[in-house]
Coordinates of C-alpha atoms and ligand atoms in Angstrom, one line a residue:
X6 CA -8.8 1.2 27.3
X7 CA -6.0 -1.0 24.9
X8 CA -6.4 -2.4 20.9
X9 CA -7.5 -6.0 21.9
X10 CA -10.4 -4.2 24.2
X11 CA -11.6 -2.0 21.8
X12 CA -10.9 -3.7 18.3
X13 CA -13.9 -6.2 19.1
X14 CA -16.4 -3.2 20.1
X15 CA -15.4 -1.9 16.9
X16 CA -15.7 -5.6 14.5
X17 CA -19.7 -5.2 16.5
X18 CA -20.8 -2.0 14.6
X19 CA -22.4 -2.8 11.5
X20 CA -19.4 -2.1 8.8
X21 CA -22.1 -0.9 5.9
X22 CA -23.8 1.4 8.5
X23 CA -21.2 3.3 9.7
X24 CA -19.5 3.6 6.3
X25 CA -22.9 5.0 5.6
X26 CA -23.6 7.2 8.0
X27 CA -19.9 8.6 8.2
X28 CA -19.5 8.8 4.3
X29 CA -23.6 9.7 3.5
X30 CA -24.2 6.3 1.2
X31 CA -27.3 4.0 1.3
X32 CA -25.8 0.5 3.2
X33 CA -25.3 -2.0 1.4
X34 CA -27.9 -4.1 1.1
X35 CA -28.0 -8.3 2.0
X36 CA -25.8 -9.9 1.6
X37 CA -23.7 -7.6 -0.7
X38 CA -20.2 -7.2 0.9
X39 CA -20.1 -3.5 2.3
X40 CA -17.3 -0.8 2.0
X41 CA -13.9 -2.2 3.8
X42 CA -11.7 0.9 3.7
X43 CA -8.3 0.3 4.4
X44 CA -5.0 2.0 6.2
X45 CA -1.7 0.5 4.3
X46 CA 1.7 1.6 5.2
X47 CA 4.7 1.4 3.2
X48 CA 7.4 0.1 6.2
X49 CA 10.9 1.6 4.8
X50 CA 13.9 4.3 5.7
X51 CA 13.1 7.5 3.8
X52 CA 16.8 6.9 2.3
X53 CA 15.5 3.9 0.3
X54 CA 13.0 6.6 -1.6
X55 CA 12.4 6.5 -5.7
X56 CA 14.0 9.9 -5.2
X57 CA 17.3 9.8 -3.5
X58 CA 17.7 6.2 -5.7
X59 CA 20.5 7.6 -7.4
X60 CA 21.7 9.4 -4.1
X61 CA 24.4 7.9 -2.0
X62 CA 23.7 8.2 1.5
X63 CA 26.1 8.4 4.1
X64 CA 25.8 5.3 6.6
X65 CA 25.5 7.4 9.8
X66 CA 22.5 8.6 8.0
X67 CA 20.6 5.6 6.7
X68 CA 21.1 5.1 10.6
X69 CA 19.5 8.2 12.1
X70 CA 16.7 7.0 8.9
X71 CA 16.5 4.0 10.9
X72 CA 15.8 5.3 14.1
X73 CA 13.6 7.4 13.3
X74 CA 11.5 4.6 10.3
X75 CA 11.0 3.2 14.5
X76 CA 10.7 5.8 16.8
X77 CA 7.6 7.0 14.3
X78 CA 6.6 3.3 12.6
X79 CA 6.2 3.0 16.6
X80 CA 3.9 6.3 17.1
X81 CA 1.7 4.6 14.5
X82 CA 1.4 2.2 16.1
X83 CA -0.1 3.9 19.5
X84 CA -2.4 5.7 17.1
X85 CA -4.0 3.1 15.9
X86 CA -4.6 1.2 18.7
X87 CA -6.3 5.3 19.9
X88 CA -8.5 4.9 17.0
X89 CA -9.3 1.1 17.5
X90 CA -8.1 0.2 14.3
X91 CA -5.6 -2.8 12.6
X92 CA -3.9 -1.8 9.5
X93 CA -1.7 -3.3 7.0
X94 CA 2.0 -2.7 6.9
X95 CA 4.0 -4.1 4.1
X96 CA 7.9 -3.6 5.8
X97 CA 11.1 -3.8 3.6
X98 CA 12.6 -7.3 4.2
X99 CA 15.0 -6.0 4.8
X100 CA 14.5 -4.3 7.9
X101 CA 14.5 -7.6 9.2
X102 CA 18.0 -8.1 9.8
X103 CA 17.9 -4.7 11.6
X104 CA 14.7 -4.0 13.0
X105 CA 13.4 -7.2 13.7
X106 CA 11.0 -5.9 17.2
X107 CA 10.1 -3.6 15.4
X108 CA 8.4 -5.8 13.2
X109 CA 7.0 -8.4 15.8
X110 CA 5.3 -5.3 17.7
X111 CA 3.1 -4.7 14.9
X112 CA 2.3 -8.1 14.0
X113 CA 1.6 -8.2 17.9
X114 CA -0.6 -5.4 17.7
X115 CA -2.3 -7.8 15.7
X116 CA -1.4 -6.0 12.3
X117 CA -0.6 -7.0 9.1
X118 CA 2.3 -7.4 8.5
X119 CA 3.4 -7.7 4.1
X120 CA 6.0 -7.6 2.3
X121 CA 7.5 -4.3 0.2
X122 CA 10.4 -6.1 -1.4
X123 CA 13.4 -7.4 0.0
X124 CA 15.3 -3.6 -0.5
X125 CA 12.9 -1.2 -2.5
X126 CA 14.0 -1.8 -5.6
X127 CA 11.5 -1.0 -8.1
X128 CA 11.1 -4.6 -10.2
X129 CA 11.6 -2.5 -13.2
X130 CA 15.6 -2.9 -11.9
X131 CA 14.9 -6.3 -11.6
X132 CA 14.9 -9.2 -13.9
X133 CA 12.1 -11.7 -14.0
X134 CA 14.8 -14.5 -11.3
X135 CA 15.4 -11.3 -9.6
X136 CA 12.7 -10.4 -9.1
X137 CA 11.4 -13.9 -8.4
X138 CA 14.4 -14.2 -5.0
X139 CA 14.1 -10.7 -3.5
X140 CA 10.1 -12.2 -3.2
X141 CA 10.7 -15.7 -1.7
X142 CA 14.5 -13.5 0.3
X143 CA 11.5 -11.3 2.4
X144 CA 8.4 -13.2 2.1
X145 CA 10.7 -16.1 4.1
X146 CA 12.7 -13.6 6.1
X147 CA 9.1 -11.4 7.6
X148 CA 7.8 -14.8 8.3
X149 CA 10.5 -15.9 10.4
X150 CA 10.3 -12.7 12.6
X151 CA 6.3 -13.0 12.9
X152 CA 6.2 -16.6 13.2
X153 CA 3.6 -17.3 10.5
X154 CA 2.0 -16.4 6.6
X155 CA 3.2 -13.5 5.4
X156 CA -0.1 -13.0 3.0
X157 CA 0.5 -9.5 0.5
X158 CA 2.6 -7.7 -1.4
X159 CA 3.7 -3.9 -2.1
X160 CA 5.6 -2.5 -5.0
X161 CA 8.0 -0.2 -4.6
X162 CA 6.6 2.9 -6.7
X163 CA 3.8 0.9 -7.1
X164 CA 6.2 -0.5 -9.9
X165 CA 4.0 -3.3 -11.3
X166 CA 3.1 -2.1 -14.9
X167 CA 2.8 -3.3 -18.1
X168 CA 6.1 -2.6 -19.2
X169 CA 6.2 -5.2 -15.6
X170 CA 3.6 -7.4 -16.1
X171 CA 5.0 -10.4 -15.8
X172 CA 5.4 -10.2 -12.0
X173 CA 2.1 -10.8 -11.7
X174 CA 2.8 -14.1 -12.8
X175 CA 5.8 -14.5 -10.0
X176 CA 4.3 -13.1 -7.5
X177 CA 1.1 -16.3 -7.4
X178 CA 4.0 -18.7 -7.6
X179 CA 5.3 -17.5 -4.8
X180 CA 2.1 -17.8 -3.0
X181 CA 0.7 -14.2 -1.9
X182 CA -2.8 -14.3 -1.7
X183 CA -2.8 -10.6 -3.0
X184 CA -1.2 -7.3 -4.7
X185 CA -1.7 -4.0 -4.0
X186 CA 0.5 -2.4 -5.9
X187 CA -1.5 -1.0 -9.4
X188 CA -2.2 2.4 -9.5
X189 CA -5.7 3.0 -11.9
X190 CA -3.8 6.4 -12.6
X191 CA -1.5 8.6 -15.4
X192 CA 1.9 9.3 -13.7
X193 CA 5.3 10.0 -14.3
X194 CA 6.4 6.8 -12.7
X195 CA 3.6 4.5 -12.4
X196 CA 0.8 3.4 -13.4
X197 CA -1.6 1.2 -15.5
X198 CA -4.5 4.2 -16.5
X199 CA -7.0 1.9 -17.7
X200 CA -7.2 -0.8 -14.9
X201 CA -9.8 -1.5 -12.5
X202 CA -10.5 1.6 -9.6
X203 CA -11.7 -1.4 -7.5
X204 CA -11.0 -5.3 -6.9
X205 CA -10.7 -7.5 -10.1
X206 CA -8.3 -10.9 -10.7
X207 CA -4.7 -9.6 -12.7
X208 CA -4.7 -12.0 -15.4
X209 CA -0.7 -12.9 -15.5
X210 CA 1.2 -14.5 -19.2
X211 CA -0.6 -18.0 -17.1
X212 CA -1.5 -17.5 -13.2
X213 CA -3.2 -14.6 -12.6
X214 CA -3.6 -13.1 -8.4
X215 CA -6.1 -10.9 -6.5
X216 CA -5.6 -7.2 -7.1
X217 CA -6.4 -4.3 -4.3
X218 CA -5.3 -0.8 -6.1
X219 CA -4.4 1.5 -4.2
X220 CA -7.8 4.6 -4.2
X221 CA -9.2 7.0 -6.7
X222 CA -11.4 9.7 -7.4
X223 CA -11.9 10.1 -11.2
X224 CA -13.6 13.3 -11.7
X225 CA -13.4 15.4 -15.1
X226 CA -12.5 11.5 -17.3
X227 CA -9.3 11.6 -15.0
X228 CA -8.1 8.9 -11.9
X229 CA -6.8 10.9 -9.5
X230 CA -4.2 9.1 -7.4
X231 CA -6.0 10.3 -4.0
X232 CA -4.5 7.1 -1.5
X233 CA -2.4 9.4 -0.3
X234 CA 1.4 10.9 -0.4
X235 CA 0.8 14.5 -1.4
X236 CA -2.7 14.3 -1.9
X237 CA -2.7 13.6 2.0
X238 CA 0.0 16.5 2.6
X239 CA -0.7 18.9 0.1
X240 CA -5.0 18.8 -1.0
X241 CA -8.1 19.1 1.9
X242 CA -8.7 16.6 3.5
X243 CA -12.1 16.2 1.2
X244 CA -10.3 15.1 -1.3
X245 CA -9.6 12.0 -0.3
X246 CA -12.9 11.9 1.1
X247 CA -14.0 12.7 -2.1
X248 CA -11.7 9.1 -3.9
X249 CA -13.5 6.8 -0.9
X250 CA -16.7 7.8 -0.7
X251 CA -16.4 7.4 -5.0
X252 CA -15.3 3.6 -3.5
X253 CA -17.7 3.1 -0.5
X254 CA -20.5 4.1 -3.4
X255 CA -19.3 0.9 -6.2
X256 CA -21.9 -1.8 -4.9
X257 CA -20.5 -4.7 -4.4
X258 CA -16.7 -4.1 -4.7
X259 CA -16.3 -0.8 -2.5
X260 CA -12.9 -1.2 -1.1
X261 CA -11.0 1.9 -0.7
X262 CA -6.7 1.3 -0.6
X263 CA -4.9 4.6 1.8
X264 CA -0.6 4.0 2.0
X265 CA 1.6 6.0 4.0
X266 CA 5.0 6.0 5.0
X267 CA 6.2 6.5 8.8
X268 CA 9.0 9.0 7.2
X269 CA 5.7 11.1 6.1
X270 CA 4.9 11.8 10.1
X271 CA 8.6 13.2 11.0
X272 CA 8.6 16.4 10.0
X273 CA 11.5 17.3 12.2
X274 CA 14.3 14.1 9.9
X275 CA 17.4 15.5 8.0
X276 CA 16.5 16.2 4.5
X277 CA 17.9 14.6 1.6
X278 CA 19.9 16.4 -0.2
X279 CA 16.7 16.3 -3.5
X280 CA 16.6 18.7 -7.0
X281 CA 14.2 21.4 -6.3
X282 CA 10.9 19.6 -7.6
X283 CA 11.6 16.3 -5.6
X284 CA 12.4 18.1 -2.7
X285 CA 9.3 19.4 -2.9
X286 CA 7.2 16.4 -4.0
X287 CA 9.3 14.8 -1.0
X288 CA 8.3 17.2 1.8
X289 CA 5.4 19.0 1.5
X290 CA 2.4 18.8 4.1
X291 CA 4.2 17.0 6.5
X292 CA 3.8 19.1 9.4
X293 CA -0.4 17.8 9.1
X294 CA 0.3 14.4 8.6
X295 CA -0.2 13.4 11.7
X296 CA -3.5 15.6 12.7
X297 CA -4.9 14.4 9.3
X298 CA -4.4 11.1 10.0
X299 CA -6.2 10.7 13.2
X300 CA -9.1 12.8 12.1
X301 CA -9.6 9.8 9.3
X302 CA -9.1 6.8 11.9
X303 CA -11.6 7.8 13.7
X304 CA -13.9 8.8 10.3
X305 CA -13.6 5.3 8.7
X306 CA -13.7 2.2 9.4
X307 CA -11.1 0.5 8.7
X308 CA -10.1 -3.1 8.1
X309 CA -6.8 -4.6 7.2
X310 CA -6.0 -5.9 3.3
X311 CA -5.9 -9.3 4.0
X312 CA -9.2 -9.9 6.2
X313 CA -11.0 -7.9 2.5
X314 CA -8.9 -9.9 0.9
X315 CA -10.4 -13.1 2.2
X316 CA -14.3 -12.0 0.7
X317 CA -12.8 -11.0 -2.4
X318 CA -11.5 -14.4 -2.9
X319 CA -15.0 -16.4 -1.6
X320 CA -16.4 -14.4 -4.3
X321 CA -13.0 -14.5 -6.9
X322 CA -15.5 -15.4 -9.9
X323 CA -18.0 -12.2 -9.8
X324 CA -15.1 -10.1 -9.9
X325 CA -13.5 -8.2 -13.1
X326 CA -10.9 -9.9 -14.9
X327 CA -8.1 -7.6 -16.7
X328 CA -4.7 -8.9 -18.2
X329 CA -1.6 -6.4 -16.4
X330 CA 0.9 -7.8 -19.6
X331 CA 1.1 -7.1 -22.9
X332 CA -1.1 -3.7 -25.0
X333 CA -3.8 -1.7 -23.3
X334 CA -6.2 -2.4 -26.5
X335 CA -5.8 -6.5 -25.0
X336 CA -8.0 -4.3 -22.1
X337 CA -11.6 -7.1 -21.7
X338 CA -10.4 -9.7 -23.9
X339 CA -11.1 -13.1 -22.0
X340 CA -8.3 -14.4 -20.5
X341 CA -8.2 -18.5 -20.3
X342 CA -5.8 -19.6 -18.8
X343 CA -6.8 -20.5 -15.7
X344 CA -3.8 -19.7 -13.0
X345 CA -2.7 -21.5 -10.0
X346 CA -3.2 -18.7 -7.7
Ligands
ZN1193 ZN1 7.9 1.9 -0.6

């Protein structure tokens, strides 16, 4: 059966009841947004990962990673079709030059194409003017390839943090509907530990944007980053599921955002010459990811982030507002400047 037949059949089910059955929570009452789970994929060639930022990777190996990214992403499209799931793919803009056919295939299969920046530099490495150019360039190039609008953004290495909070203003200015880059955790590379764990309105200096933060699991006073990465590859699937169960239990804002990379489903890829710790972090568990993802896709009623974002925009006044700029003590302070979104 093709995805186009499976998709509507799945959509006809009651997502709240389905979620309740799968994760063991009562269905949301009428009028309250049902649990929404999003499977997102950050599409980048393997050598663009942050751990390899200072490596000089030979051109032949870069081409090989490009080829493998294409193959792995197409296999993911097959797995999604088999499960009748539509997902969100945040794509590095530069890939429009090398693999436009892949991006068109993602779009043609009914998935959302969002921006994952132009060339995968963390926002820390850019000035506000450079970030604006980067965003416009990636959004325009992706829109040319898919022949339609790009609504969402995922920063490389979740690099919307306090230090780069000005990015919120520029995202709003460039016409994005939502951002999905804030990870409410303490981590050595990223994180806004005191940010809300569910959807919120991220306030910048003068504008704001709807934020869909990555899934966390709160236990013993800590937010664990269970949305993907090592928590997906190394820990038992029960840990990610526990995070999804917590997200589903939030009454009106039950949203759980997961993330994966095509290279995480490629156990045979040539390894980058990383240091011992980075090597372990990068490659641990890559042999078991395909089976785990297929199981997840069968178990949860995943939706595209843009569809969730549209629903949330309609009830935006009821969302918490959180200032990403400035000091953590500003949390909860009223933001008086209503931004263009
Ligand atoms: Zn990335």
